[in-house]
Amino acid sequence: MKKYFNENFKHFLHGGDYNPEQWIDTKEVWDEDMRLMKLSHCNEMSVGIFSWSILEPKENEYDFSFMDEILDKIYEAGGRVLLATPSGARPRWMAEKYPEVLRVKSNGQRNEFGRRHNHCLTSPYYRKKVYEMNSILAKRYGKHPAVIGWHISNEYGGDCFCPLCREAFTKWLEKKYEGDIDKLNFQWWTTFWSHRFDNFSQVAPPLPHGDSYASLELDWKRFVSDQTQSFIANEIAGVREYSDLPTTINMMPYQYINYTKIANEIDAVSWDSYPSWHKPEHLSLAPEIAFWHDFFRSMKQKPFLLMESTPSNTNWQEFNKLKRPGMHKLSSIQAVAHGSDSVQYFQWRKSRGSNEKFHGAVVDHVGHENTRVFKDVTELGICLEKINEVLGTMPSVKVALIYDVDNDNALKVAQGFQLKDKKYMQTCYTWYNQLWKRGIDVDIINAEADLTPYTLVIAPMLYSTTEKTVANIEKYVKEGGTFIGTYALAMVNENDLCYLGGFPANDLKKVFGVWAEEIDTLYPGECNYVRCKNNEYKVVDYCERINLAPSAQTVGKYQDDFYANEPAVVKNAYGKGTAYYVGARGTGELEDFVVGSVLKSLKIEGNIKKLPDGVTAHSREDENAKYIFVENYNGDKKIIDIGEKMLNLETGETESGEVVIPSFGLKIYKKAK
Ligand code: GLA
Ligand code: ZN
């Protein structure tokens, strides 16, 4: 069954952020935009993201004339609109009259008006005003034929330390700890350094000039996430007064808020992706971006939207390199290969002044279509039209990797291991890469997700876990699942309180057949080796000393240091399943060996069998067909064997056996079922 963003517009969305309000005095530009939209095979504009000061120039005095005109024009030109709610930036009059809308920094200082995303998440006035504005927009445009969905605000993020937010934090804690301050004292272990609280109102947020420790930090981050979520819920309630069109928020990678939970408020996930291609580490960047595409798709188990990407370069990275020929199409289709039903840009047209005038856009300052970038965009638009039948399909996934934001937050603040950077993200990428390079489709899930759909689950460095997750993993393996865990598994609960009785927590010792006694953190440049069968694999950063249960089988042993010959990689049969414990951090080779042998035992194969370095193959399918995307991130062509006959969706020709994938090139195949 295909799942569409909007049942009434079954096309890949191709377009992006459009700011016609910047050209209100030169409306001939609007007409050019419409001509160029058609010419570039674009069909979507995200409008109104930062328009509040035009829509409500004075308090309660509205002017929708620009919006009325531009929505009609876009529709007449055959385009559709994701209409934004404007809460990402507000008019100056509002900040002057109601300073509570502005954020307060952790040092207690209130921000001046300026920048964007500079709003308090709690302010009752701001919430009320946003609700009103959204319902007015929904009433006026909810039935406009151009509008197919709602772009709620822009890139939510950040926190506020104002008195209102601090009071809301107190209430949030009271609720979480059921009104019992001693429950908080226990979970936060506040007898340490005499930090006990007598009541909830004594608890302050983590402050540079006040208290700061892991449990406090973690609850503050969860509070901020929940506050963001309720802010979004309020925005959507405003829209829902008059419109039932689908909603989305544009998310970002590397955030500490819990997007998976927040995604419950919206109909579709979208995200903004700005990779810095063509650095020396270009080839390892491709799987990293793939990881995030999978993360955002897995969140709702539904196609997502690539809401923002640049058609050429950015202007805010330290070095803003252009995409090499081929790279625009390749990186855009990469998103599609992983489940995106759109390729959208920041931005349609370069602004004339201010911060983002040199950020890549479909239309440059020159104003016409005779640019390399415009041609790239057009070529992509044509490609998306040719592969329209892929829309709404999903990959069929057997392998999941756990990347858990709570665990990420916990590792960031944990006092121990490598203090500054435990490299959780990097280790997730290393494990993910073993699947990516084999052309295996993967879901990226959080620790509490349902594991039953998967044959194999990999959980790198899952240090912080709830009791529920511990039980979930135990049940999964017992009932037949295969699970790979690593060093530092299940050491603390969600409040950074250690599990007692040996790591990993509770029944996981039985599941993995190990008791992990201590972790050796190596200095940079140091290493050890793990011998598995006839090969030695380099290990760095962490070497855990582990004790085995009689049921467990040693797969690899340390080679050096005082723990030479002790087990490093362990396999254990538990219930109907198998658990692997990898006690040390490899540099890719050890992970390759473990993943390779586990996949072999489970008979899981990639979409294409043999892939050279820097080439991958991902897929989407429905009941009738499977679509395979072969991507080559190398700067030279690669020959690969695709085996059986498949239809090249772009050329309409059949191909089989050895085919050439050009440099920074790709092929999109269809295999009937
Ligand atoms: C973000 C924002 C956009 C724009 C781009 C530039 O994603 O949402 O408004 O600033 O960055 O890359
Ligand atoms: Zn606030």
CSV table of C-alpha atoms in Angstrom, one decimal, residues 90-280:
chain,number,residue,atom,x,y,z
A,90,ARG,CA,7.9,37.6,14.5
A,91,PRO,CA,7.3,41.3,13.8
A,92,ARG,CA,9.3,43.9,15.7
A,93,TRP,CA,6.1,45.5,17.2
A,94,MET,CA,5.3,42.3,19.0
A,95,ALA,CA,8.7,42.0,20.7
A,96,GLU,CA,8.5,45.7,21.8
A,97,LYS,CA,5.0,45.4,23.2
A,98,TYR,CA,5.2,41.9,24.6
A,99,PRO,CA,8.9,41.2,25.6
A,100,GLU,CA,7.9,37.9,27.1
A,101,VAL,CA,8.0,36.5,23.5
A,102,LEU,CA,11.7,36.8,23.4
A,103,ARG,CA,14.0,34.2,24.7
A,104,VAL,CA,16.1,34.4,27.9
A,105,LYS,CA,19.7,33.0,27.9
A,106,SER,CA,21.0,30.7,30.6
A,107,ASN,CA,22.7,33.7,32.2
A,108,GLY,CA,19.3,35.2,32.8
A,109,GLN,CA,19.6,38.0,30.1
A,110,ARG,CA,16.7,38.5,27.8
A,111,ASN,CA,17.5,38.6,24.1
A,112,GLU,CA,16.9,41.7,22.1
A,113,PHE,CA,14.6,41.5,19.1
A,114,GLY,CA,16.5,40.1,16.2
A,115,ARG,CA,17.7,37.0,14.4
A,116,ARG,CA,15.0,34.3,14.3
A,117,HIS,CA,13.8,31.3,16.2
A,118,ASN,CA,14.2,33.7,19.1
A,119,HIS,CA,11.0,32.9,20.9
A,120,CYS,CA,10.0,31.6,24.3
A,121,LEU,CA,8.3,28.2,24.1
A,122,THR,CA,6.1,28.9,27.1
A,123,SER,CA,4.9,32.5,26.7
A,124,PRO,CA,1.1,32.3,26.9
A,125,TYR,CA,0.8,35.5,24.8
A,126,TYR,CA,3.0,34.0,22.0
A,127,ARG,CA,1.2,30.7,22.0
A,128,LYS,CA,-2.2,32.5,21.8
A,129,LYS,CA,-1.0,34.8,19.0
A,130,VAL,CA,0.5,31.9,17.0
A,131,TYR,CA,-2.8,29.9,17.4
A,132,GLU,CA,-4.8,32.9,16.2
A,133,MET,CA,-2.5,33.6,13.2
A,134,ASN,CA,-2.5,29.9,12.2
A,135,SER,CA,-6.3,29.7,12.4
A,136,ILE,CA,-6.7,32.9,10.3
A,137,LEU,CA,-4.3,31.4,7.7
A,138,ALA,CA,-6.2,28.1,7.7
A,139,LYS,CA,-9.5,29.9,7.3
A,140,ARG,CA,-8.3,32.0,4.5
A,141,TYR,CA,-6.2,29.4,2.6
A,142,GLY,CA,-7.2,26.0,3.9
A,143,LYS,CA,-9.4,25.4,0.8
A,144,HIS,CA,-7.2,27.3,-1.7
A,145,PRO,CA,-6.6,24.8,-4.6
A,146,ALA,CA,-2.8,25.6,-4.5
A,147,VAL,CA,-2.4,24.6,-0.9
A,148,ILE,CA,-1.6,20.9,-0.3
A,149,GLY,CA,-0.2,21.0,3.2
A,150,TRP,CA,1.2,23.0,6.2
A,151,HIS,CA,4.8,23.7,6.8
A,152,ILE,CA,4.6,24.4,10.6
A,153,SER,CA,7.1,27.1,11.6
A,154,ASN,CA,10.7,26.5,10.8
A,155,GLU,CA,13.4,24.3,12.3
A,156,TYR,CA,12.3,24.2,15.9
A,157,GLY,CA,15.2,24.2,18.3
A,158,GLY,CA,16.8,25.8,21.3
A,159,ASP,CA,15.7,26.6,24.9
A,160,CYS,CA,14.6,29.5,27.0
A,161,PHE,CA,15.4,30.2,30.6
A,162,CYS,CA,12.8,32.9,31.4
A,163,PRO,CA,10.8,32.8,34.6
A,164,LEU,CA,7.8,31.3,32.7
A,165,CYS,CA,9.9,28.4,31.3
A,166,ARG,CA,11.5,27.8,34.7
A,167,GLU,CA,8.1,27.6,36.3
A,168,ALA,CA,6.9,25.2,33.6
A,169,PHE,CA,10.0,23.1,34.2
A,170,THR,CA,9.1,22.9,37.9
A,171,LYS,CA,5.6,21.7,37.0
A,172,TRP,CA,7.0,19.2,34.5
A,173,LEU,CA,9.3,17.7,37.2
A,174,GLU,CA,6.4,17.6,39.6
A,175,LYS,CA,4.4,15.6,37.2
A,176,LYS,CA,7.3,13.2,36.2
A,177,TYR,CA,8.2,12.5,39.9
A,178,GLU,CA,4.5,12.3,40.9
A,179,GLY,CA,4.7,15.2,43.3
A,180,ASP,CA,7.2,13.4,45.5
A,181,ILE,CA,10.5,15.3,45.7
A,182,ASP,CA,12.2,12.2,47.3
A,183,LYS,CA,11.6,10.3,44.1
A,184,LEU,CA,13.6,13.0,42.3
A,185,ASN,CA,16.2,13.1,45.0
A,186,PHE,CA,16.7,9.3,44.6
A,187,GLN,CA,16.8,9.3,40.8
A,188,TRP,CA,19.2,12.2,40.7
A,189,TRP,CA,21.2,10.8,43.6
A,190,THR,CA,21.2,14.3,45.2
A,191,THR,CA,22.7,13.2,48.5
A,192,PHE,CA,25.9,13.4,46.6
A,193,TRP,CA,27.7,16.7,47.5
A,194,SER,CA,24.7,17.5,49.8
A,195,HIS,CA,22.4,18.6,46.9
A,196,ARG,CA,19.1,17.3,48.3
A,197,PHE,CA,16.0,19.3,47.4
A,198,ASP,CA,13.2,20.0,49.8
A,199,ASN,CA,10.7,20.9,47.2
A,200,PHE,CA,10.3,21.2,43.4
A,201,SER,CA,10.5,24.9,43.2
A,202,GLN,CA,14.1,24.8,44.4
A,203,VAL,CA,15.1,23.0,41.2
A,204,ALA,CA,16.7,25.4,38.6
A,205,PRO,CA,17.6,24.5,35.0
A,206,PRO,CA,21.2,23.6,34.3
A,207,LEU,CA,23.0,26.9,34.5
A,208,PRO,CA,26.6,27.9,33.8
A,209,HIS,CA,26.7,29.8,37.1
A,210,GLY,CA,24.6,27.2,38.9
A,211,ASP,CA,24.2,23.5,39.0
A,212,SER,CA,24.8,21.1,36.2
A,213,TYR,CA,25.0,17.4,36.2
A,214,ALA,CA,23.8,14.5,34.0
A,215,SER,CA,20.3,13.8,35.5
A,216,LEU,CA,19.4,17.5,35.7
A,217,GLU,CA,20.7,18.1,32.1
A,218,LEU,CA,18.7,15.1,30.8
A,219,ASP,CA,15.4,16.1,32.4
A,220,TRP,CA,15.9,19.7,31.2
A,221,LYS,CA,16.4,18.4,27.6
A,222,ARG,CA,13.4,16.2,27.9
A,223,PHE,CA,11.4,19.2,29.3
A,224,VAL,CA,12.5,21.4,26.4
A,225,SER,CA,11.6,18.7,23.9
A,226,ASP,CA,8.1,18.3,25.5
A,227,GLN,CA,7.7,22.1,25.6
A,228,THR,CA,8.6,22.2,21.9
A,229,GLN,CA,6.1,19.4,21.3
A,230,SER,CA,3.2,21.2,23.1
A,231,PHE,CA,4.1,24.4,21.2
A,232,ILE,CA,3.7,22.5,17.9
A,233,ALA,CA,0.5,20.9,19.1
A,234,ASN,CA,-0.8,24.4,19.8
A,235,GLU,CA,0.2,25.6,16.3
A,236,ILE,CA,-1.5,22.6,14.7
A,237,ALA,CA,-4.7,23.1,16.8
A,238,GLY,CA,-4.9,26.6,15.3
A,239,VAL,CA,-4.6,25.2,11.8
A,240,ARG,CA,-7.1,22.4,12.5
A,241,GLU,CA,-9.8,24.9,13.3
A,242,TYR,CA,-10.3,25.2,9.5
A,243,SER,CA,-8.0,22.8,7.7
A,244,ASP,CA,-7.4,19.1,7.7
A,245,LEU,CA,-4.5,19.2,5.2
A,246,PRO,CA,-1.4,17.3,6.2
A,247,THR,CA,1.1,19.0,8.4
A,248,THR,CA,4.9,18.7,8.7
A,249,ILE,CA,7.8,20.3,10.6
A,250,ASN,CA,11.2,20.6,9.0
A,251,MET,CA,13.6,18.7,11.3
A,252,MET,CA,17.4,18.8,11.5
A,253,PRO,CA,20.0,16.2,12.3
A,254,TYR,CA,22.1,16.2,15.5
A,255,GLN,CA,19.4,17.6,17.7
A,256,TYR,CA,18.8,16.8,21.4
A,257,ILE,CA,15.0,17.1,21.2
A,258,ASN,CA,13.1,13.8,20.8
A,259,TYR,CA,11.8,14.1,17.3
A,260,THR,CA,10.4,10.6,17.3
A,261,LYS,CA,8.0,11.6,20.1
A,262,ILE,CA,7.3,15.0,18.5
A,263,ALA,CA,6.5,13.3,15.2
A,264,ASN,CA,3.3,12.1,16.8
A,265,GLU,CA,1.9,15.6,16.4
A,266,ILE,CA,2.4,15.8,12.6
A,267,ASP,CA,1.3,13.9,9.5
A,268,ALA,CA,4.7,13.6,7.8
A,269,VAL,CA,8.3,14.0,8.7
A,270,SER,CA,10.5,16.3,6.7
A,271,TRP,CA,14.1,17.4,7.2
A,272,ASP,CA,16.8,19.8,6.0
A,273,SER,CA,20.0,18.3,4.7
A,274,TYR,CA,23.1,20.2,4.0
A,275,PRO,CA,26.0,17.8,3.5
A,276,SER,CA,29.5,19.3,2.6
A,277,TRP,CA,30.3,17.1,-0.3
A,278,HIS,CA,33.7,16.8,-2.0
A,279,LYS,CA,35.8,17.0,1.2
A,280,PRO,CA,38.5,14.4,1.5
